[in-house]
Amino acid sequence: MVRARKVTVGPDETLTVSTDEHGHTAGWADAGPDAPPAPPARTDPAAAAFFDVDNTVMQGASIYWFARGLAARNYLTTGDLARFAWQQLRFRVLAVEHAGSMSRVKEAALAFVAGWRIEDVERLTEEIFDELMAPRIWAGTRALAQQHLDAGQRVWLVTAAPVEIGRIIAARLGLTGAIGTVAEIEDGAYTGRLVGDLMHGPAKADAVIQLATVEGLDLARCAAYSDSANDLPMLSAVGRAVAVNPDGTLLRHAREHGWSVHDFRTGRKAARIAVPSTVAAGLLAGAVTAGLALRRRLTR
């Protein structure tokens, strides 16, 4: 049984947080009335599409570009970014070789936004999306999403970033909304702790299933898009799985199972996005070092 509740996260914004019988927690937010252009009417309300963000919708990782934008505004230094990259590599090794290491990732995941006001994060996300993310949206993936919208279906982003950041990206793209990591909020500010788990791997599948239950979707009529084998649980949870700019493992799996494959990269583009992709989880999971400095700068 899935239990869902609405949580107020801003003056005019709410977040849906649900928990299933296994204790898995997921959160999602509509893009809201500020999403341009207005999506078509939902003439096919039982079907939807779910898009991973990093390297599927945009080149590189959204949280990487967010950090780049912060660095340009002197909220971060190049040294902070270098530390994130190192921490990402370290956490990847730990996650593979040591049981329980993901709990350490979870503890560190949102430390970099501790003390930030929601409105500050949303304002910065809007600015940084326009400056750094919008030029890196894959036109081919955007067209795939538009096909679902034109068919009267809902389109959701599914991201490991805080759901509020995902919502802004969805709004800028004219999509329905976003599923993302739920950050604990007290008095309009992030505490730096998580509610539930990182929106990564099996957690994405759990979240999609919960949203489908609450929103009345038929998963057999839904589609999911991703570049990574990490998202195989989500891709396998829907009736139609699509590999976009796939890694080697996902490409092999897609071919074996007859899934559609789209690759919008060139060789040079694939090389250029390698560093942002590698840094992505480090920015999310290894940002403890810069967290206090960020908070001090924002409150000056």
Short mmCIF file of C-alpha atoms in Angstrom, two decimals:
data_model
loop_
_atom_site.label_atom_id
_atom_site.label_comp_id
_atom_site.label_asym_id
_atom_site.label_seq_id
_atom_site.Cartn_x
_atom_site.Cartn_y
_atom_site.Cartn_z
CA MET A 1 0.00 0.00 0.00
CA VAL A 2 1.33 3.42 -0.97
CA ARG A 3 0.66 6.38 1.29
CA ALA A 4 1.15 9.86 -0.15
CA ARG A 5 1.04 13.25 1.48
CA LYS A 6 1.44 16.82 0.29
CA VAL A 7 4.23 18.85 1.87
CA THR A 8 4.47 22.63 1.58
CA VAL A 9 8.02 23.61 0.59
CA GLY A 10 7.49 27.23 -0.40
CA PRO A 11 4.88 29.99 -0.43
CA ASP A 12 3.11 28.54 -3.49
CA GLU A 13 4.72 25.12 -3.87
CA THR A 14 3.96 21.65 -2.66
CA LEU A 15 5.83 18.37 -2.88
CA THR A 16 4.21 14.94 -2.92
CA VAL A 17 6.03 12.50 -0.65
CA SER A 18 4.97 8.85 -0.67
CA THR A 19 6.04 5.75 1.22
CA ASP A 20 5.29 2.18 0.18
CA GLU A 21 4.83 -0.94 2.29
CA HIS A 22 8.58 -1.59 2.19
CA GLY A 23 9.39 1.84 3.61
CA HIS A 24 10.73 3.23 0.33
CA THR A 25 10.26 6.98 0.17
CA ALA A 26 9.85 8.98 -3.04
CA GLY A 27 9.08 12.60 -3.81
CA TRP A 28 7.81 14.40 -6.86
CA ALA A 29 6.69 17.89 -7.79
CA ASP A 30 4.72 19.29 -10.70
CA ALA A 31 6.57 21.76 -12.89
CA GLY A 32 3.90 24.30 -11.99
CA PRO A 33 2.22 27.11 -13.89
CA ASP A 34 5.57 28.74 -14.74
CA ALA A 35 6.47 25.92 -17.14
CA PRO A 36 6.77 27.22 -20.74
CA PRO A 37 5.18 26.25 -23.04
CA ALA A 38 1.94 25.02 -21.52
CA PRO A 39 1.71 21.24 -21.97
CA PRO A 40 -1.11 19.84 -24.09
CA ALA A 41 -4.23 18.50 -22.42
CA ARG A 42 -3.84 15.10 -20.80
CA THR A 43 -5.84 13.14 -23.34
CA ASP A 44 -4.01 9.92 -22.39
CA PRO A 45 -3.90 10.14 -18.58
CA ALA A 46 -2.97 6.50 -17.97
CA ALA A 47 0.32 6.72 -19.88
CA ALA A 48 3.49 8.65 -19.07
CA ALA A 49 7.19 8.81 -19.88
CA PHE A 50 10.06 8.93 -17.40
CA PHE A 51 13.40 10.45 -18.41
CA ASP A 52 16.67 10.15 -16.57
CA VAL A 53 18.45 13.53 -16.72
CA ASP A 54 22.24 13.17 -16.73
CA ASN A 55 23.56 12.26 -20.19
CA THR A 56 20.02 11.34 -21.23
CA VAL A 57 18.32 14.74 -21.36
CA MET A 58 21.47 16.84 -21.14
CA GLN A 59 25.16 16.45 -21.81
CA GLY A 60 26.89 15.71 -18.53
CA ALA A 61 25.39 15.94 -15.06
CA SER A 62 22.89 18.59 -14.00
CA ILE A 63 24.42 18.89 -10.54
CA TYR A 64 27.85 19.41 -12.13
CA TRP A 65 26.59 22.34 -14.19
CA PHE A 66 24.81 23.67 -11.12
CA ALA A 67 28.13 23.62 -9.26
CA ARG A 68 29.88 25.27 -12.21
CA GLY A 69 27.33 28.06 -12.03
CA LEU A 70 27.91 28.42 -8.31
CA ALA A 71 31.65 28.62 -8.92
CA ALA A 72 31.11 31.39 -11.46
CA ARG A 73 29.22 33.28 -8.74
CA ASN A 74 32.01 32.70 -6.19
CA TYR A 75 29.96 30.30 -4.09
CA LEU A 76 32.47 27.56 -4.95
CA THR A 77 36.15 27.48 -5.87
CA THR A 78 37.95 25.37 -8.45
CA GLY A 79 39.52 23.60 -5.49
CA ASP A 80 36.05 22.63 -4.25
CA LEU A 81 35.25 21.18 -7.68
CA ALA A 82 38.51 19.21 -7.71
CA ARG A 83 37.72 17.78 -4.27
CA PHE A 84 34.27 16.75 -5.50
CA ALA A 85 35.84 14.88 -8.41
CA TRP A 86 38.22 13.01 -6.09
CA GLN A 87 35.45 12.19 -3.63
CA GLN A 88 33.28 10.87 -6.47
CA LEU A 89 35.97 8.41 -7.54
CA ARG A 90 36.48 7.33 -3.94
CA PHE A 91 32.76 6.81 -3.33
CA ARG A 92 32.39 4.81 -6.54
CA VAL A 93 35.09 2.39 -5.41
CA LEU A 94 33.58 2.12 -1.93
CA ALA A 95 30.10 1.53 -3.31
CA VAL A 96 31.34 -1.43 -5.31
CA GLU A 97 33.80 -2.96 -2.87
CA HIS A 98 32.42 -2.32 0.60
CA ALA A 99 29.03 -3.32 1.96
CA GLY A 100 27.14 -0.52 3.62
CA SER A 101 29.18 2.21 1.98
CA MET A 102 26.09 3.74 0.38
CA SER A 103 25.00 4.83 3.85
CA ARG A 104 28.05 7.11 3.89
CA VAL A 105 27.06 8.48 0.50
CA LYS A 106 23.56 9.10 1.80
CA GLU A 107 24.84 10.96 4.86
CA ALA A 108 26.96 13.26 2.68
CA ALA A 109 24.55 13.66 -0.22
CA LEU A 110 22.94 17.01 0.57
CA ALA A 111 25.46 18.56 2.93
CA PHE A 112 26.27 21.18 0.32
CA VAL A 113 22.79 22.75 0.58
CA ALA A 114 22.59 22.71 4.39
CA GLY A 115 21.27 26.06 5.56
CA TRP A 116 20.21 27.24 2.09
CA ARG A 117 16.79 28.78 1.60
CA ILE A 118 14.59 26.99 -0.95
CA GLU A 119 13.98 30.22 -2.85
CA ASP A 120 17.74 30.81 -3.17
CA VAL A 121 18.32 27.35 -4.64
CA GLU A 122 15.42 27.76 -7.07
CA ARG A 123 16.56 31.22 -8.17
CA LEU A 124 20.10 30.02 -8.77
CA THR A 125 18.87 26.91 -10.59
CA GLU A 126 16.79 29.03 -12.97
CA GLU A 127 19.74 31.30 -13.73
CA ILE A 128 22.22 28.46 -14.13
CA PHE A 129 19.87 26.42 -16.29
CA ASP A 130 19.55 29.31 -18.75
CA GLU A 131 23.31 29.92 -18.78
CA LEU A 132 24.84 26.44 -18.71
CA MET A 133 22.24 23.68 -18.95
CA ALA A 134 19.93 24.85 -21.74
CA PRO A 135 22.70 24.82 -24.39
CA ARG A 136 23.50 21.23 -23.41
CA ILE A 137 20.02 19.74 -23.75
CA TRP A 138 20.04 16.95 -26.31
CA ALA A 139 17.67 18.11 -29.07
CA GLY A 140 16.93 14.50 -29.94
CA THR A 141 15.87 13.61 -26.39
CA ARG A 142 13.81 16.77 -26.15
CA ALA A 143 12.00 15.72 -29.32
CA LEU A 144 11.28 12.29 -27.82
CA ALA A 145 9.75 13.94 -24.76
CA GLN A 146 7.69 16.24 -26.96
CA GLN A 147 6.21 13.23 -28.75
CA HIS A 148 4.76 12.05 -25.45
CA LEU A 149 3.44 15.51 -24.63
CA ASP A 150 1.85 15.80 -28.06
CA ALA A 151 0.16 12.45 -27.43
CA GLY A 152 -1.43 13.91 -24.30
CA GLN A 153 0.82 11.99 -21.92
CA ARG A 154 2.67 13.25 -18.88
CA VAL A 155 6.47 13.46 -18.94
CA TRP A 156 8.50 13.26 -15.74
CA LEU A 157 12.20 13.76 -15.14
CA VAL A 158 13.82 11.32 -12.70
CA THR A 159 16.98 12.66 -11.10
CA ALA A 160 19.30 12.10 -8.14
CA ALA A 161 19.40 15.87 -7.62
CA PRO A 162 17.04 17.42 -5.05
CA VAL A 163 13.51 17.26 -6.43
CA GLU A 164 13.21 21.06 -6.30
CA ILE A 165 16.10 21.39 -8.76
CA GLY A 166 14.52 18.74 -10.96
CA ARG A 167 11.26 20.67 -10.91
CA ILE A 168 12.91 23.82 -12.20
CA ILE A 169 14.56 21.90 -15.05
CA ALA A 170 11.22 20.30 -15.93
CA ALA A 171 9.53 23.69 -15.86
CA ARG A 172 12.14 25.19 -18.17
CA LEU A 173 11.60 22.31 -20.62
CA GLY A 174 7.80 22.48 -20.47
CA LEU A 175 7.48 19.01 -18.94
CA THR A 176 5.04 17.74 -16.32
CA GLY A 177 7.36 17.63 -13.34
CA ALA A 178 10.21 15.80 -11.65
CA ILE A 179 10.94 12.92 -9.33
CA GLY A 180 14.07 13.51 -7.25
CA THR A 181 15.90 13.08 -3.99
CA VAL A 182 13.86 14.44 -1.10
CA ALA A 183 15.79 16.87 1.08
CA GLU A 184 14.59 17.58 4.59
CA ILE A 185 13.33 21.13 5.01
CA GLU A 186 12.77 23.08 8.21
CA ASP A 187 11.44 26.64 8.26
CA GLY A 188 12.02 27.03 4.52
CA ALA A 189 15.67 25.93 4.61
CA TYR A 190 17.46 22.66 3.86
CA THR A 191 18.85 20.80 6.87
CA GLY A 192 21.38 18.85 4.80
CA ARG A 193 19.67 15.55 5.63
CA LEU A 194 17.70 13.24 3.35
CA VAL A 195 14.16 11.95 3.66
CA GLY A 196 14.42 8.37 2.42
CA ASP A 197 17.15 7.36 -0.01
CA LEU A 198 19.10 8.91 -2.85
CA MET A 199 17.11 8.76 -6.09
CA HIS A 200 19.53 6.32 -7.65
CA GLY A 201 19.36 2.79 -9.04
CA PRO A 202 16.48 0.73 -7.59
CA ALA A 203 15.15 3.82 -5.79
CA LYS A 204 14.15 5.27 -9.17
CA ALA A 205 12.06 2.20 -9.96
CA ASP A 206 10.40 2.36 -6.53
CA ALA A 207 9.58 6.03 -7.07
CA VAL A 208 8.11 5.46 -10.53
CA ILE A 209 5.93 2.64 -9.20
CA GLN A 210 4.73 4.81 -6.31
CA LEU A 211 3.94 7.75 -8.55
CA ALA A 212 2.05 5.45 -10.93
CA THR A 213 -0.04 4.12 -8.04
CA VAL A 214 -0.94 7.58 -6.78
CA GLU A 215 -1.45 9.17 -10.21
CA GLY A 216 -3.37 6.26 -11.73
CA LEU A 217 -0.84 5.34 -14.42
CA ASP A 218 -0.71 1.99 -16.19
CA LEU A 219 2.99 1.10 -16.10
CA ALA A 220 2.53 -1.32 -18.99
CA ARG A 221 1.64 1.70 -21.13
CA CYS A 222 4.49 3.89 -19.81
CA ALA A 223 7.98 4.43 -21.21
CA ALA A 224 11.34 5.10 -19.58
CA TYR A 225 14.54 6.54 -21.04
CA SER A 226 18.08 6.35 -19.68
CA ASP A 227 21.75 6.23 -20.63
CA SER A 228 22.92 4.04 -17.75
CA ALA A 229 22.75 0.41 -16.71
CA ASN A 230 22.23 1.76 -13.18
CA ASP A 231 18.68 2.53 -14.31
CA LEU A 232 17.83 -0.99 -15.45
CA PRO A 233 15.33 -1.37 -12.55
CA MET A 234 13.42 1.71 -13.76
CA LEU A 235 13.63 0.68 -17.41
CA SER A 236 12.35 -2.78 -16.53
CA ALA A 237 9.43 -1.42 -14.52
CA VAL A 238 7.62 0.00 -17.56
CA GLY A 239 6.18 -1.43 -20.73
CA ARG A 240 8.60 0.33 -23.09
CA ALA A 241 12.28 0.87 -22.28
CA VAL A 242 14.51 3.10 -24.41
CA ALA A 243 18.29 3.44 -24.20
CA VAL A 244 19.54 6.97 -24.94
CA ASN A 245 23.29 7.59 -25.36
CA PRO A 246 23.77 4.23 -23.61
CA ASP A 247 26.83 2.99 -21.76
CA GLY A 248 28.24 -0.34 -22.91
CA THR A 249 26.34 -2.49 -20.41
CA LEU A 250 23.01 -0.87 -21.17
CA LEU A 251 23.61 -1.07 -24.92
CA ARG A 252 24.23 -4.81 -24.69
CA HIS A 253 21.15 -5.29 -22.53
CA ALA A 254 19.01 -3.21 -24.89
CA ARG A 255 20.11 -5.23 -27.91
CA GLU A 256 19.49 -8.52 -26.12
CA HIS A 257 15.96 -7.46 -25.15
CA GLY A 258 15.02 -5.65 -28.35
CA TRP A 259 14.78 -2.21 -26.76
CA SER A 260 14.97 0.94 -28.88
CA VAL A 261 18.33 2.71 -28.87
CA HIS A 262 19.01 6.37 -29.66
CA ASP A 263 22.51 7.85 -29.62
CA PHE A 264 22.74 11.60 -30.13
CA ARG A 265 26.47 11.83 -29.38
CA THR A 266 29.45 12.20 -31.63
CA GLY A 267 32.85 10.85 -30.62
CA ARG A 268 34.08 14.28 -29.57
CA LYS A 269 30.93 15.07 -27.62
CA ALA A 270 31.15 11.75 -25.79
CA ALA A 271 34.72 12.60 -24.76
CA ARG A 272 33.77 16.10 -23.63
CA ILE A 273 30.98 14.95 -21.33
CA ALA A 274 33.06 12.26 -19.64
CA VAL A 275 34.35 14.52 -16.87
CA PRO A 276 30.99 16.08 -15.93
CA SER A 277 29.45 12.60 -15.88
CA THR A 278 32.17 11.26 -13.60
CA VAL A 279 31.94 14.20 -11.25
CA ALA A 280 28.13 14.08 -10.98
CA ALA A 281 27.63 11.82 -7.98
CA GLY A 282 30.61 13.40 -6.23
CA LEU A 283 28.92 16.76 -6.38
CA LEU A 284 25.86 15.17 -4.87
CA ALA A 285 27.47 12.69 -2.49
CA GLY A 286 30.86 14.20 -1.68
CA ALA A 287 30.13 17.84 -1.03
CA VAL A 288 30.72 17.95 2.71
CA THR A 289 33.95 19.94 2.49
CA ALA A 290 32.38 22.92 0.76
CA GLY A 291 29.06 22.86 2.60
CA LEU A 292 29.93 25.20 5.45
CA ALA A 293 31.75 27.64 3.18
CA LEU A 294 28.75 27.79 0.89
CA ARG A 295 26.39 28.44 3.74
CA ARG A 296 28.57 31.24 5.10
CA ARG A 297 28.78 32.93 1.68
CA LEU A 298 25.06 32.74 1.11
CA THR A 299 24.26 34.29 4.49
CA ARG A 300 26.64 37.23 4.17
#
